[in-house]
Amino acid sequence: MVDLFRKHVESVDVGLTTFNKLESLQVNLGDLCNLSCAHCHHNASPQGTRIMGREVMDKIVVFLAYHPGLTLDITGGCPEMNPDFRYFIEATSGLAPRRIIRSNLVIALEPGMEWLPDFYKEQELVVMASLPCYELENVEKQRGRGVFNRSIGVLQQLNRKGYGSDLELHLVHNPGNGSVSGSRDMLELHYRKELLQHFGIIFSRLHCMNNTPIGRFRDNLERKGTYQRYIEHLAEKFNPSAIEQIMCRSLISVGWDGLLYNCDFNLAAGLPLGRKDGSLLKTEHIDEVITAGSPIQMAEHCFSCTAGQGSGCGGSLAKNVTQ
Ligand code: SF4
Ligand code: SF4
């Protein structure tokens, strides 16, 4: 199956298996999280121990200073739980025109974290918030009891601070079962209608992400004996028009320990970038992997990026959908 994905891509265009041009630097601040969601591809939880320190952060700051114009995409775990989160955000201020914080929202309700919404605003961060569904039951099946209402409360707070109108507030949808995301446009209409009608919430855009079969999500599929069926389902839904937009052609991901990856999914799957001699590449080597034509590490889980409308950290990739 691993080779099969590469073959699928090559059948569309051999050049699409290689890096194109760096547009986004994604930084994973660690696997610490206040939730333990069923679909988490990082196995993040309150027991997380892999946490980025200032030494790696400082190297990222230097890289950004020498490479202006990039999007900085900050993720985790729950990135806000990194003890140096505030340090990192302040240090990167002015170094990237667009800085995205991937938030589970409910972290802002934990004791001692109430400052977060004001801080997002002060730092002009784009908030990319997980809300797998607009219905309580579906959210709580994936994220745990009480998470839906708490998420709604934080979204309302963000709206009051200008998010969703003056500042960008994006929502991220994940399908609740072993299926592929439905039509983004239709789902966005439902989200808008339901969230406005019941809670007065507005947002900028909905992003749909297929669940990637790694980490806790893969463990759950394997436990149910449906892992292989899910991979086959993704492969059947392969959409050639999603390939050109796969994020690994324009993004590099930095792990908590400074190792480099083609994307956050490869990070979770433990597929770091290395040299031909087997040595691994780190933050200070990013320039070595961002030349056009550098090979991308592809694996079985890549089928989640090209199924249906396609999927990446920025949501759906293609306009044409394979049924
Ligand atoms: S999916 Fe996000 S919020 Fe849920 S456990 Fe993983 S990192 Fe935390
Ligand atoms: S999982 Fe990563 S490497 Fe694979 S296609 Fe998606 S973005 Fe590219």
mmCIF file of N, CA and C in Angstrom, residues 20 32 45 58 62 130 133 164 167-168 204 209 211 213 228 259 264 270-271 274 282-283:
data_model
loop_
_atom_site.group_PDB
_atom_site.id
_atom_site.type_symbol
_atom_site.label_atom_id
_atom_site.label_comp_id
_atom_site.label_asym_id
_atom_site.label_seq_id
_atom_site.Cartn_x
_atom_site.Cartn_y
_atom_site.Cartn_z
ATOM 1 N N ASN A 20 7.927 21.667 -3.724
ATOM 2 C CA ASN A 20 7.855 22.744 -4.715
ATOM 3 C C ASN A 20 8.461 24.038 -4.167
ATOM 4 N N LEU A 32 1.539 17.626 24.687
ATOM 5 C CA LEU A 32 0.762 17.858 25.904
ATOM 6 C C LEU A 32 -0.597 18.432 25.510
ATOM 7 N N SER A 45 -2.203 14.104 25.083
ATOM 8 C CA SER A 45 -2.996 13.922 26.303
ATOM 9 C C SER A 45 -2.355 14.735 27.433
ATOM 10 N N ASP A 58 14.284 29.219 19.430
ATOM 11 C CA ASP A 58 15.175 30.310 19.019
ATOM 12 C C ASP A 58 15.710 30.079 17.599
ATOM 13 N N VAL A 62 15.247 32.502 14.237
ATOM 14 C CA VAL A 62 16.326 32.918 13.324
ATOM 15 C C VAL A 62 15.944 32.572 11.884
ATOM 16 N N SER A 130 -10.642 23.656 16.521
ATOM 17 C CA SER A 130 -11.300 22.369 16.255
ATOM 18 C C SER A 130 -12.726 22.409 16.767
ATOM 19 N N CYS A 133 -17.989 19.017 14.887
ATOM 20 C CA CYS A 133 -19.368 19.025 14.393
ATOM 21 C C CYS A 133 -20.113 20.172 15.078
ATOM 22 N N GLY A 164 -13.927 36.356 13.916
ATOM 23 C CA GLY A 164 -15.079 35.988 13.068
ATOM 24 C C GLY A 164 -15.543 37.186 12.256
ATOM 25 N N LEU A 167 -11.120 39.807 12.911
ATOM 26 C CA LEU A 167 -9.992 38.869 12.975
ATOM 27 C C LEU A 167 -10.467 37.493 12.509
ATOM 28 N N GLU A 168 -9.532 36.731 11.948
ATOM 29 C CA GLU A 168 -9.925 35.443 11.359
ATOM 30 C C GLU A 168 -10.149 34.358 12.417
ATOM 31 N N SER A 204 -15.140 32.702 10.175
ATOM 32 C CA SER A 204 -14.644 33.109 8.857
ATOM 33 C C SER A 204 -14.844 32.017 7.810
ATOM 34 N N MET A 209 -11.290 18.252 7.423
ATOM 35 C CA MET A 209 -10.108 17.379 7.407
ATOM 36 C C MET A 209 -10.521 15.929 7.555
ATOM 37 N N ASN A 211 -9.851 12.199 8.725
ATOM 38 C CA ASN A 211 -9.044 11.643 9.821
ATOM 39 C C ASN A 211 -7.902 10.819 9.237
ATOM 40 N N PRO A 213 -5.107 8.012 9.399
ATOM 41 C CA PRO A 213 -5.026 6.759 10.169
ATOM 42 C C PRO A 213 -3.652 6.530 10.808
ATOM 43 N N GLN A 228 -7.788 -1.722 7.858
ATOM 44 C CA GLN A 228 -7.560 -1.997 6.442
ATOM 45 C C GLN A 228 -8.723 -1.503 5.584
ATOM 46 N N LEU A 259 13.468 18.055 14.917
ATOM 47 C CA LEU A 259 13.558 17.246 13.695
ATOM 48 C C LEU A 259 12.561 17.762 12.657
ATOM 49 N N ASP A 264 2.833 17.395 9.420
ATOM 50 C CA ASP A 264 2.546 17.007 10.803
ATOM 51 C C ASP A 264 2.112 15.533 10.904
ATOM 52 N N GLY A 270 6.262 9.282 12.701
ATOM 53 C CA GLY A 270 7.690 9.022 12.944
ATOM 54 C C GLY A 270 8.492 8.855 11.665
ATOM 55 N N LEU A 271 8.256 9.742 10.672
ATOM 56 C CA LEU A 271 8.997 9.679 9.402
ATOM 57 C C LEU A 271 9.790 10.976 9.191
ATOM 58 N N GLY A 274 15.810 13.027 6.349
ATOM 59 C CA GLY A 274 17.236 12.772 6.588
ATOM 60 C C GLY A 274 18.044 12.935 5.316
ATOM 61 N N LYS A 282 17.688 18.778 11.141
ATOM 62 C CA LYS A 282 17.052 19.528 12.232
ATOM 63 C C LYS A 282 16.815 20.979 11.813
ATOM 64 N N THR A 283 16.260 21.742 12.720
ATOM 65 C CA THR A 283 15.844 23.114 12.432
ATOM 66 C C THR A 283 16.921 23.921 11.706
#
